[in-house]
Short mmCIF file of C-alpha atoms and ligand atoms in Angstrom, two decimals:
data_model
loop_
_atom_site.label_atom_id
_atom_site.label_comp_id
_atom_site.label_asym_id
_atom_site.label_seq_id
_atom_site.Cartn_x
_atom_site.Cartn_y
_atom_site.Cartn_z
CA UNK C 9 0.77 -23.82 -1.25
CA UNK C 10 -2.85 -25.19 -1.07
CA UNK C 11 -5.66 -26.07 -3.46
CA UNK C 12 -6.20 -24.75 -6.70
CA UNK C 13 -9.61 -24.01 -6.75
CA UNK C 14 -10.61 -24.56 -10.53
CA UNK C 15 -8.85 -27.64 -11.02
CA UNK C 16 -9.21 -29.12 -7.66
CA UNK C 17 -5.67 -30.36 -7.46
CA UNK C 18 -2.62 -28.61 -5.65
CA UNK C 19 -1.34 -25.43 -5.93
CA UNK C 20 2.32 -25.48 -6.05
CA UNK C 21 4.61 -22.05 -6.63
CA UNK C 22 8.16 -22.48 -8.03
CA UNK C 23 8.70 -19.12 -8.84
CA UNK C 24 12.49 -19.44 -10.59
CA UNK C 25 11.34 -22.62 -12.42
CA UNK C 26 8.50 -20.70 -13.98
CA UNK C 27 10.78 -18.11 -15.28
CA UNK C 28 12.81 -21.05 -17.10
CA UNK C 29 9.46 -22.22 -18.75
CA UNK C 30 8.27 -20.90 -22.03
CA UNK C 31 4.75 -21.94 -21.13
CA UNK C 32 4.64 -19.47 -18.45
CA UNK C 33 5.64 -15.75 -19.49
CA UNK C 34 7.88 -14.96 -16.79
CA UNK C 35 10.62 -12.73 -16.62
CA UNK C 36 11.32 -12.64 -12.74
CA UNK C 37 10.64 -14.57 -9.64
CA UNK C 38 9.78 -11.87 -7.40
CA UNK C 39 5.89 -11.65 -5.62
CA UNK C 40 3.84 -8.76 -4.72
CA UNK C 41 0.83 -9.44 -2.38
CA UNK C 42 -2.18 -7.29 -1.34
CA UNK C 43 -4.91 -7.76 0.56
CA UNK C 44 -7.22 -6.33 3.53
CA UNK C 45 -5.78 -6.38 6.70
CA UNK C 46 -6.09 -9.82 7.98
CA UNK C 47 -6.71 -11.93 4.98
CA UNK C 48 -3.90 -13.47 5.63
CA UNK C 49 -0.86 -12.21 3.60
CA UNK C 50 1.49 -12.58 6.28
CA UNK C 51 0.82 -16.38 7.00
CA UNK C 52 0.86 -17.13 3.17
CA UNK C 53 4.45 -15.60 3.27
CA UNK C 54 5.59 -17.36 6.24
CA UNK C 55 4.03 -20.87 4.25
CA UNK C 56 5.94 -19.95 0.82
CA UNK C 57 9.24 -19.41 2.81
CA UNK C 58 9.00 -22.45 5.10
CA UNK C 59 8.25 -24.68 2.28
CA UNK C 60 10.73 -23.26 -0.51
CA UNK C 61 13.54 -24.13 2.27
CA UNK C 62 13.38 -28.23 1.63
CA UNK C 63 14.15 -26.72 -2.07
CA UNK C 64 17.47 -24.44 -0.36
CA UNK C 65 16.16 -20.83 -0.08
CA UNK C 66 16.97 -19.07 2.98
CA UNK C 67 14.39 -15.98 4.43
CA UNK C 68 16.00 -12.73 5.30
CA UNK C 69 13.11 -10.58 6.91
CA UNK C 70 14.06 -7.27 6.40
CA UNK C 71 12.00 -6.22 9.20
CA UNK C 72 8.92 -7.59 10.97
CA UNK C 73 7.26 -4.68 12.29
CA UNK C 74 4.80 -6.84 14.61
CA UNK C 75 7.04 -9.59 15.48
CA UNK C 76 4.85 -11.63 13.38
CA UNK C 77 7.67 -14.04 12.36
CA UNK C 78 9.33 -14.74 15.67
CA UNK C 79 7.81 -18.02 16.13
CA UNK C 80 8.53 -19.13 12.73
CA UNK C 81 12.62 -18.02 13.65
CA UNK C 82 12.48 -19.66 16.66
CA UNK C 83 10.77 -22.97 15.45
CA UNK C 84 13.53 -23.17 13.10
CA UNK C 85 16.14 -22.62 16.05
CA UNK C 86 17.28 -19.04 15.35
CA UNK C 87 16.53 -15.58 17.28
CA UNK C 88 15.66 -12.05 15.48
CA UNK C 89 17.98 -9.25 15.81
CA UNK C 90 16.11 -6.35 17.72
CA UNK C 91 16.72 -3.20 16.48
CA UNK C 92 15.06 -0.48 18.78
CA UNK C 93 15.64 2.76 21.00
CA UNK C 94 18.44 2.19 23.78
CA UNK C 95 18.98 -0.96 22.34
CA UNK C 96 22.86 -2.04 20.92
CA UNK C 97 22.07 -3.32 17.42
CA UNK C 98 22.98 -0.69 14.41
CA UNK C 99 22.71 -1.51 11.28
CA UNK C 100 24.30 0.99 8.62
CA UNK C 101 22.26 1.75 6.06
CA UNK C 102 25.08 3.54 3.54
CA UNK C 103 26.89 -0.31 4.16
CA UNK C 104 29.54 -1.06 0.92
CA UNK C 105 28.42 -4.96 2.13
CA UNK C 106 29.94 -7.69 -0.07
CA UNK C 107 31.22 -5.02 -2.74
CA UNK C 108 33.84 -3.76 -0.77
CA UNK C 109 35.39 -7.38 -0.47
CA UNK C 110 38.83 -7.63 -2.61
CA UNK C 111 38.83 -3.75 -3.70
CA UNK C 112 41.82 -3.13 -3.57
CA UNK C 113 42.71 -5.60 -6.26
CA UNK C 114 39.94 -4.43 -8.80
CA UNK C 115 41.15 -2.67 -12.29
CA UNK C 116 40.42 1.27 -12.29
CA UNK C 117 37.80 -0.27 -14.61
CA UNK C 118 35.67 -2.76 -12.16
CA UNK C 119 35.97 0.07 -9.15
CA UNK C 120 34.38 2.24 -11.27
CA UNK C 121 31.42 -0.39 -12.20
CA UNK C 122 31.38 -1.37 -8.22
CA UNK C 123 31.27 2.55 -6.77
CA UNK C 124 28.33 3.40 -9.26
CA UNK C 125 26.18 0.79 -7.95
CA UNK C 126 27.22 2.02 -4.80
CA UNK C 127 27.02 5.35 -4.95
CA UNK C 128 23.44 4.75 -6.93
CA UNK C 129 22.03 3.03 -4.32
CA UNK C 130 22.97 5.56 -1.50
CA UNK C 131 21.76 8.22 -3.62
CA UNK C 132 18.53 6.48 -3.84
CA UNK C 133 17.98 5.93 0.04
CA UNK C 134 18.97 9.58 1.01
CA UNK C 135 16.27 10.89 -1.39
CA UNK C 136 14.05 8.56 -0.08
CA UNK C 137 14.56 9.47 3.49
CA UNK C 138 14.76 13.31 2.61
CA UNK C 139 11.72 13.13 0.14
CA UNK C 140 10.06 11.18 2.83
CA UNK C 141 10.10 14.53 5.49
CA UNK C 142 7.16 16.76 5.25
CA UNK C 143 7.56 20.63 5.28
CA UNK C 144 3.68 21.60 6.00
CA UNK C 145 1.35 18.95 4.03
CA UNK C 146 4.36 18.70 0.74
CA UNK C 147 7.18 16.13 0.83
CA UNK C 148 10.70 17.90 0.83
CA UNK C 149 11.80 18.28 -2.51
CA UNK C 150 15.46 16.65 -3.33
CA UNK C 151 16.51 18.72 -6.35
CA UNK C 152 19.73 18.46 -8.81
CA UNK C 153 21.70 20.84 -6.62
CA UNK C 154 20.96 18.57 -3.62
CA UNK C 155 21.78 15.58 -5.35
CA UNK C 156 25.14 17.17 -6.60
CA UNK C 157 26.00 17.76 -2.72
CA UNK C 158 24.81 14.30 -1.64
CA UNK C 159 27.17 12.68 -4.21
CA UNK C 160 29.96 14.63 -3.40
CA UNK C 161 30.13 14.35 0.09
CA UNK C 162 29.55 10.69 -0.30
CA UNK C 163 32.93 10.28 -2.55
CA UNK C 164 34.98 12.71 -0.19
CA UNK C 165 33.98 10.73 3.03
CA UNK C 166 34.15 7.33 1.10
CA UNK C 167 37.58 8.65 -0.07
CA UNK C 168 36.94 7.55 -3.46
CA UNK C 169 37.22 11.39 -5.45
CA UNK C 170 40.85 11.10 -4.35
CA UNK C 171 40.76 8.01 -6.96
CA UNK C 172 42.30 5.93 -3.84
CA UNK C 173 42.06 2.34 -4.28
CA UNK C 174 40.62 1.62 -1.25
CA UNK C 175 36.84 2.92 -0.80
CA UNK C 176 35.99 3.98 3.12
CA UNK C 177 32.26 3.01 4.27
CA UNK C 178 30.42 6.34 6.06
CA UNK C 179 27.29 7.19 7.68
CA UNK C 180 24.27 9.22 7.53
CA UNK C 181 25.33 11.41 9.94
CA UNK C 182 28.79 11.83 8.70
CA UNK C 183 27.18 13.04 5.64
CA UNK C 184 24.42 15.49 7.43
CA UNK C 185 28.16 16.89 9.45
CA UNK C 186 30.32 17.37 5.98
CA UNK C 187 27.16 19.24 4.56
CA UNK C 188 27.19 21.45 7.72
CA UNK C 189 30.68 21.93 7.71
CA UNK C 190 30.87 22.21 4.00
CA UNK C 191 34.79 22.05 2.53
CA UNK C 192 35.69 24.85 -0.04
CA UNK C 193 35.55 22.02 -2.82
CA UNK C 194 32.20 21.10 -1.82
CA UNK C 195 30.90 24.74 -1.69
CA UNK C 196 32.77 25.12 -5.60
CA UNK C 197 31.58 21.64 -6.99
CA UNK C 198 28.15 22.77 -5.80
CA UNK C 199 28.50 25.58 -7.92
CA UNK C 200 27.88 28.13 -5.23
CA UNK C 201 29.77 31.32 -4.82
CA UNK C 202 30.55 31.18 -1.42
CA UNK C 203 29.77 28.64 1.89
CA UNK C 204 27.34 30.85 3.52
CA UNK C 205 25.83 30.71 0.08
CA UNK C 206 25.80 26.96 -0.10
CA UNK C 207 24.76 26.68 3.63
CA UNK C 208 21.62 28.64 3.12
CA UNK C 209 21.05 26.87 -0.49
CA UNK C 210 20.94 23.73 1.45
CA UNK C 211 18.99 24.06 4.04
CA UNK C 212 16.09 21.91 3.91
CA UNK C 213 18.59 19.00 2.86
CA UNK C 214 20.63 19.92 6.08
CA UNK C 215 17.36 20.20 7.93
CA UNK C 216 15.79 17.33 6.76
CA UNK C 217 18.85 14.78 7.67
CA UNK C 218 19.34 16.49 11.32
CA UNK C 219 15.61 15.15 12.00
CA UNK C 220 16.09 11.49 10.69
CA UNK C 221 19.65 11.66 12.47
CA UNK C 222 18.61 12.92 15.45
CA UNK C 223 15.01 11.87 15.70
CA UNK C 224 13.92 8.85 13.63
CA UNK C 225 17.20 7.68 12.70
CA UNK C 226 19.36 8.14 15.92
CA UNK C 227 20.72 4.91 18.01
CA UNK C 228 19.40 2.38 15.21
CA UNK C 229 20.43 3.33 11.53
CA UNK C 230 23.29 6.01 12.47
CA UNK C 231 26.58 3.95 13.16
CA UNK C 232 28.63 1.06 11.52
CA UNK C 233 26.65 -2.16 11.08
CA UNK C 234 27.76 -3.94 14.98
CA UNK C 235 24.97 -6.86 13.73
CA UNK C 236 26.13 -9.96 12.33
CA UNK C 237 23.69 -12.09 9.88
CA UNK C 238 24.28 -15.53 9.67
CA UNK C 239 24.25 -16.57 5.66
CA UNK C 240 24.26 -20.68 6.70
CA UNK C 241 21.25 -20.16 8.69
CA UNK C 242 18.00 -20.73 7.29
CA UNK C 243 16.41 -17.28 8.29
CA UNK C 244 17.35 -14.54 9.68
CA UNK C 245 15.05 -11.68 10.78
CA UNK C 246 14.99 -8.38 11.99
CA UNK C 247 12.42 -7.46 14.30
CA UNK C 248 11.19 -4.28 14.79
CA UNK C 249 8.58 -3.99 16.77
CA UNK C 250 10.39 -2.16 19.71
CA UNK C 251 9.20 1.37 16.95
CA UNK C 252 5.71 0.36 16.94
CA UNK C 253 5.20 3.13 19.04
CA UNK C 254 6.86 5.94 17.51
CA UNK C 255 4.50 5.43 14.62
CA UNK C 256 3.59 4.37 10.67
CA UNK C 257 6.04 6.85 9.72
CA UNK C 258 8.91 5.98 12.07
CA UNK C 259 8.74 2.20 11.03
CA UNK C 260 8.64 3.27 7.17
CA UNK C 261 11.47 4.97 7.12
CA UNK C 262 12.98 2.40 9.56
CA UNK C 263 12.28 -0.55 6.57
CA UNK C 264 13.50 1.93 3.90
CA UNK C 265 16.79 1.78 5.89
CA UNK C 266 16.49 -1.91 6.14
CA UNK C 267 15.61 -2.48 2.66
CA UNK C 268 18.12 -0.31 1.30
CA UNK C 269 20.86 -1.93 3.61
CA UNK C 270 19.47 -5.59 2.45
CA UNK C 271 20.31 -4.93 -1.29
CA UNK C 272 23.01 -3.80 -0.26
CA UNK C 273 23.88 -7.52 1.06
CA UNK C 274 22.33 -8.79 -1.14
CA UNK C 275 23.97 -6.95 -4.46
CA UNK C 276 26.36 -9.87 -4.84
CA UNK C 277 25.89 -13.43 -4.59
CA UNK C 278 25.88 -16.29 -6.76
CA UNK C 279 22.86 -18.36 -8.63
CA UNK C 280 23.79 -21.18 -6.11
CA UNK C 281 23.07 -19.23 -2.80
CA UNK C 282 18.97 -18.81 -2.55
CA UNK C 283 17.46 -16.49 -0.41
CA UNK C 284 13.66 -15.17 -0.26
CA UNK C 285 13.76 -11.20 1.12
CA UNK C 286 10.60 -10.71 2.48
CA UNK C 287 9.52 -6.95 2.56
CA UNK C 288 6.03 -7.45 4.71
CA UNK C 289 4.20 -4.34 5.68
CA UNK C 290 5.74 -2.50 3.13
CA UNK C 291 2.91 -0.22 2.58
CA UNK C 292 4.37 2.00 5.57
CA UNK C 293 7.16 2.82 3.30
CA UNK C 294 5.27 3.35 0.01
CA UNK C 295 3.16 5.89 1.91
CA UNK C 296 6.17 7.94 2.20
CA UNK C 297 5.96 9.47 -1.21
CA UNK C 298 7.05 8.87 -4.08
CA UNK C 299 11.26 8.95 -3.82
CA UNK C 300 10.26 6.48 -0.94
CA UNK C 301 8.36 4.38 -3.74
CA UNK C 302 11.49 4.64 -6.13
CA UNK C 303 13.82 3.38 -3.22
CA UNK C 304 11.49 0.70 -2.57
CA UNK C 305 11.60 0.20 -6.35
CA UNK C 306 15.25 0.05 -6.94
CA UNK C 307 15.75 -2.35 -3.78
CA UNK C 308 13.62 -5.07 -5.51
CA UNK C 309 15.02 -4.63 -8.49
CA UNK C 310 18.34 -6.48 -7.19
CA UNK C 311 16.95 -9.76 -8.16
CA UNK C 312 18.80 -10.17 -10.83
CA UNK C 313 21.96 -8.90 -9.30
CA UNK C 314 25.69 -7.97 -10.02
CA UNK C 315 25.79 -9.69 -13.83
CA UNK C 316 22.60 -11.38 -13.60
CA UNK C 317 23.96 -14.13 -10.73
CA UNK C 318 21.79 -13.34 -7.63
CA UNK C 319 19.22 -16.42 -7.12
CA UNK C 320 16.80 -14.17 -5.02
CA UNK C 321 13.13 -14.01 -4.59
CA UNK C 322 11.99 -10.70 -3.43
CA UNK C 323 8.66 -11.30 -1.84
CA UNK C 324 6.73 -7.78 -0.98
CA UNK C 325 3.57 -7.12 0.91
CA UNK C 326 0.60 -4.35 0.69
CA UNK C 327 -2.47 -3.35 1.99
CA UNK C 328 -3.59 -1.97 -1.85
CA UNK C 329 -1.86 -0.18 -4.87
CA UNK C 330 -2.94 2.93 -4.02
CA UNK C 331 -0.43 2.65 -0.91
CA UNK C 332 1.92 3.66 -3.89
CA UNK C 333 -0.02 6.41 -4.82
CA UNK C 334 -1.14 8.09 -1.64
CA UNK C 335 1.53 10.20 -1.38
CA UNK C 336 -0.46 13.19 -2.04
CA UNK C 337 -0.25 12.78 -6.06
CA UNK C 338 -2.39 10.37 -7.67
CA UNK C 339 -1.30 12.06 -10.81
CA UNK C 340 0.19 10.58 -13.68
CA UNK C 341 3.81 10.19 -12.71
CA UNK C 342 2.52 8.10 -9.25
CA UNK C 343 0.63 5.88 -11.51
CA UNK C 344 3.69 5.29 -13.72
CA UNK C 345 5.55 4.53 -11.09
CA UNK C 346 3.04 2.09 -9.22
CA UNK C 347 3.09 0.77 -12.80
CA UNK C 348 6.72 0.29 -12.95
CA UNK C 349 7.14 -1.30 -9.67
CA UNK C 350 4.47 -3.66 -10.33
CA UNK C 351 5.89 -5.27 -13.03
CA UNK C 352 9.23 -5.82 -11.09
CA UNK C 353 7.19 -9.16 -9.54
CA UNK C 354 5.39 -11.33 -12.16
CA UNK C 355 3.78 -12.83 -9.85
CA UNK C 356 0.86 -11.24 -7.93
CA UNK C 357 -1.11 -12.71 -5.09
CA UNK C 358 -4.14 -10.70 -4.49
CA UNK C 359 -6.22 -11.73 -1.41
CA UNK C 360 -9.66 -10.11 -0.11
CA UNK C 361 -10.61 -6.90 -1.20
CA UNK C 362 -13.41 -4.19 -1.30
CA UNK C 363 -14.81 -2.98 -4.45
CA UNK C 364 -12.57 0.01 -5.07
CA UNK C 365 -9.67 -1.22 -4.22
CA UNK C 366 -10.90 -4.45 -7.00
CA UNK C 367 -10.98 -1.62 -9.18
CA UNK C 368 -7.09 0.28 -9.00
CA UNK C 369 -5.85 -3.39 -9.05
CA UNK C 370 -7.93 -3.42 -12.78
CA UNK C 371 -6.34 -0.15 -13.70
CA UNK C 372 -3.07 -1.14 -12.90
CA UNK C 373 -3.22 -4.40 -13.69
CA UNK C 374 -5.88 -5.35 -16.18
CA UNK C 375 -8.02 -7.58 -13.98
CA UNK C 376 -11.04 -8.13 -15.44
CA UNK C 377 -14.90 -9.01 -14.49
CA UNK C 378 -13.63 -12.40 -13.44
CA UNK C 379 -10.62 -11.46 -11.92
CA UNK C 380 -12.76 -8.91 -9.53
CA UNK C 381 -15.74 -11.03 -8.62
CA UNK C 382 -13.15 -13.19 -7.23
CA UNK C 383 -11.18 -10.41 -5.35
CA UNK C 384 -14.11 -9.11 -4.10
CA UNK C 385 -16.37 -11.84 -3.77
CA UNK C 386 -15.16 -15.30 -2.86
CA UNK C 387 -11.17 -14.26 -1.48
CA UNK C 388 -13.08 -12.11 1.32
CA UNK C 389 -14.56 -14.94 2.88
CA UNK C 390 -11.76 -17.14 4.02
CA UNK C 391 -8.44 -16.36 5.66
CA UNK C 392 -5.40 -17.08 2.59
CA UNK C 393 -7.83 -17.20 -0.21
CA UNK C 394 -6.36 -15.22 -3.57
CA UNK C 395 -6.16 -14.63 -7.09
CA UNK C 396 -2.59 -15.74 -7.71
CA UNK C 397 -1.51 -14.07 -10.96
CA UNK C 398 1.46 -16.05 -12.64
CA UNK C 399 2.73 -13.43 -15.80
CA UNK C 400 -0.25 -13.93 -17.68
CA UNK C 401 -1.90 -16.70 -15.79
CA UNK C 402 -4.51 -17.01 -13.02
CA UNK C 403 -4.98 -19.36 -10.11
CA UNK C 404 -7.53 -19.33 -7.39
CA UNK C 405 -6.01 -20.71 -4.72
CA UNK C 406 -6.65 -21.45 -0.94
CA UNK C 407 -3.72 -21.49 1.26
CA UNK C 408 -3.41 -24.29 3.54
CA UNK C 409 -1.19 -23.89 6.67
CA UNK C 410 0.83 -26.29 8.35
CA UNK C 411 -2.32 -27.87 11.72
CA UNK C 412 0.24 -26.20 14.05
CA UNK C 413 0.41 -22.55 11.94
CA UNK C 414 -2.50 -20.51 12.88
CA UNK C 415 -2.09 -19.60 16.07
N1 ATP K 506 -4.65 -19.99 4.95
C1 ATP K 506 -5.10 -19.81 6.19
N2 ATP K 506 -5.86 -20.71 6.80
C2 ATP K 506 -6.31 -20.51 8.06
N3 ATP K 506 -6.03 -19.42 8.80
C3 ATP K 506 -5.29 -18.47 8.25
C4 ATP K 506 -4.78 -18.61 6.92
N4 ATP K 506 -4.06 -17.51 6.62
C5 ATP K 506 -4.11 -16.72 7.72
N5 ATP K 506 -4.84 -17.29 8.69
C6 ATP K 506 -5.08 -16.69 10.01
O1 ATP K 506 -5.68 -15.41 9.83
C7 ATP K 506 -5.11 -14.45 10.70
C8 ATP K 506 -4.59 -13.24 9.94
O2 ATP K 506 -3.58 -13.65 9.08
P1 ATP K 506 -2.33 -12.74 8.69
O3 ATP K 506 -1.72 -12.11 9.88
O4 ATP K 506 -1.47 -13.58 7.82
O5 ATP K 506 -3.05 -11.59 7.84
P2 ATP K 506 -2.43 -10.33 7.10
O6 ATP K 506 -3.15 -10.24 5.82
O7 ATP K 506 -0.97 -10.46 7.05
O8 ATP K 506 -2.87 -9.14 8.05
P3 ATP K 506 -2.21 -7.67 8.19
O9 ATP K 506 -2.67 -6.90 7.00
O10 ATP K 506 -2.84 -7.16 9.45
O11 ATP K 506 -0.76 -7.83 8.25
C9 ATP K 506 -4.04 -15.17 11.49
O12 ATP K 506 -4.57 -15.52 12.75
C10 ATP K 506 -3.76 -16.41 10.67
O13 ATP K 506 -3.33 -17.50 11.45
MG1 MG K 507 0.54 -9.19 7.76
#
């Protein structure tokens, strides 16, 4: 990657062969980075994932908000997928992806195994995208009654309550309809005496979904997946920079989708078949609150996949921890989460930062003084300068980019 400062020598970063040494206490290959704007996170990404491919990883961006990684696709002879307004690329974010493949020969045992993982991950993105709208200044709540109707509608418009052997792949907006037109099952599984009973009862869910479907959601995560990725290539990106204008929010919710949809891809594959998911600018999701955080959470935590196979690197990116915890609760429960999602990645890279921000990287991650005067003091002064944390371990390192990188 560059030059180790303290030793003087290079700086190299195999992140699955440290997790195989017992000199190194690793337990996963995934990476969190933070850093200022502009200290140069996003080229030290675009450096890891060029250089792990002579080693076989692929890159899937799972969205590139600034278009930041065109040139790098294009240098290595592919073009993004642009997902935006008007345009004709969907991408489903309630896909089945490679689960559904060979269903209908699974035991009643291994369906059952397949459609929790499933159904667990669409769970996890509708309360992130529900928990992620605002009534006044408070995120919507997504409470055990809601999550009863989620999961039911999900299994009647999957077909898989009617125990069939084949499992049907839906959409968000299917969903947001079947809770608007709720069935008489629905109403009783729900628990609620009658439909005008469940109808007002859930409201705000019904509410909630007709904005993402109709506003934030609509002509870009509301349809069967029409995109194809191409698994032999050596990245594949999707660009979104078409929603830079609808806002921070608009694109967070817009990578939840995508990051959602990406483990979904993603959920099997074998130790052979490499890929780095990059999840840069992830900080507009974390601001979402904190179901957004725990979707962002349980997409990383894919890594190890379907029986421990998968052979991917999830590689996220942050402005600063407290992204995690902005959403209106710096409480306890925030911090435990922040907490818990840091330790998904082992391996930290923590460019430039002010003072404060030095000091919530401490608290979550038990810095110290040196640690900090080198956040704060010498990464600020040079573009792809950081504290590379390694389990236990610390490099300094400066990241060197290719002569024709850097512009
Ligand atoms: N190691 C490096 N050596 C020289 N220049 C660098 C290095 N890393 C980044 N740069 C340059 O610094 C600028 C900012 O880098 P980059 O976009 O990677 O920052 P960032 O931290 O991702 O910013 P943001 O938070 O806005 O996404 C770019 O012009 C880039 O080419
Ligand atoms: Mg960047």
């Amino acid at each position: 990657m560059g030059i180790d400062q303290l030793s003087g020598s290079a700086f190299h970063c195999d992140p699955f062969g440290w997790t195989l040494r017992d000199d190194v206490p690793l337990t996963n290959p995934n990476i969190f980075s933070f850093g200022k704007p502009g200290t140069g996170k996003s080229a030290t990404t675009k450096a890891f994932c060029l250089r792990m491919m002579d080693f076989g990883y692929r890159t899937l961006i799972l969205g590139d908000p600034k278009d930041e990684y065109e040139a790098l696709v294009n240098y290595l002879g592919e073009v993004p997928i642009t997902l935006g307004p008007g345009l004709q690329a969907r991408v489903n974010p309630l896909t089945l992806g490679p689960m559904a493949h060979g269903w209908e020969n699974l035991t009643r045992e291994e369906a059952r195994t397949r459609a929790t993982i499933v159904f667990s991950r669409w769970l996890t993105l509708i309360r992130g995208l529900v928990g992620s709208q605002k009534i006044g200044q408070a995120r919507v709540p997504f409470g055990p009654t809601d999550e009863v109707a989620v999961k039911t509608v999900l299994a009647q418009l999957t077909g898989y309550s009617a125990g069939a052997t084949k499992i049907v792949e839906t959409t968000i907006p299917a969903v947001w309809n079947a809770l608007n037109n709720p069935t008489p099952e629905l109403v009783r599984d729900c628990r609620y005496p009658s439909e005008r009973d469940f109808l007002d009862g859930s409201r705000t869910l019904r509410d909630s979904l007709s904005q993402l479907v109709t506003g934030t959601l609509a002509g870009l995560f509301d349809d069967h997946t029409n995109i194809g990725i191409d698994w032999s290539a050596p990245i594949q990106s999707l660009s979104l920079s078409r929603l830079e204008p609808l806002g921070d929010e608009a694109v967070g919710i817009a990578l939840m989708c995508l990051n959602s949809w990406g483990r979904g891809m993603r959920e099997v594959s074998s130790a052979k078949d490499m890929w780095i998911s990059v999840r840069d600018e992830a900080w507009r999701q974390l601001r979402l609150g904190p179901e957004a955080v725990k979707s962002f959470d349980a997409d990383l935590r894919v890594s190890r996949g379907v029986g421990g196979q998968s052979g991917d690197i999830q590689f996220a990116v942050a402005h600063k921890p407290s992204d995690l915890l902005s959403a209106g609760d710096t409480g306890s429960q925030a911090q435990a989460i922040a907490k818990d999602l840091l330790h998904l990645c082992d391996i930290k890279i923590l460019h430039g930062q002010k003072p404060a921000v030095a000091n919530e990287l401490d608290m979550l991650l038990g810095l110290g003084q040196m640690s900090r005067d080198i956040i704060t003091g010498w990464a600020p002064q040079g573009k792809g300068r950081a504290l590379w944390q390694v389990g236990e371990q610390n490099y300094k390192v400066q990241t060197v980019l290719h002569p024709l990188n850097g512009h």
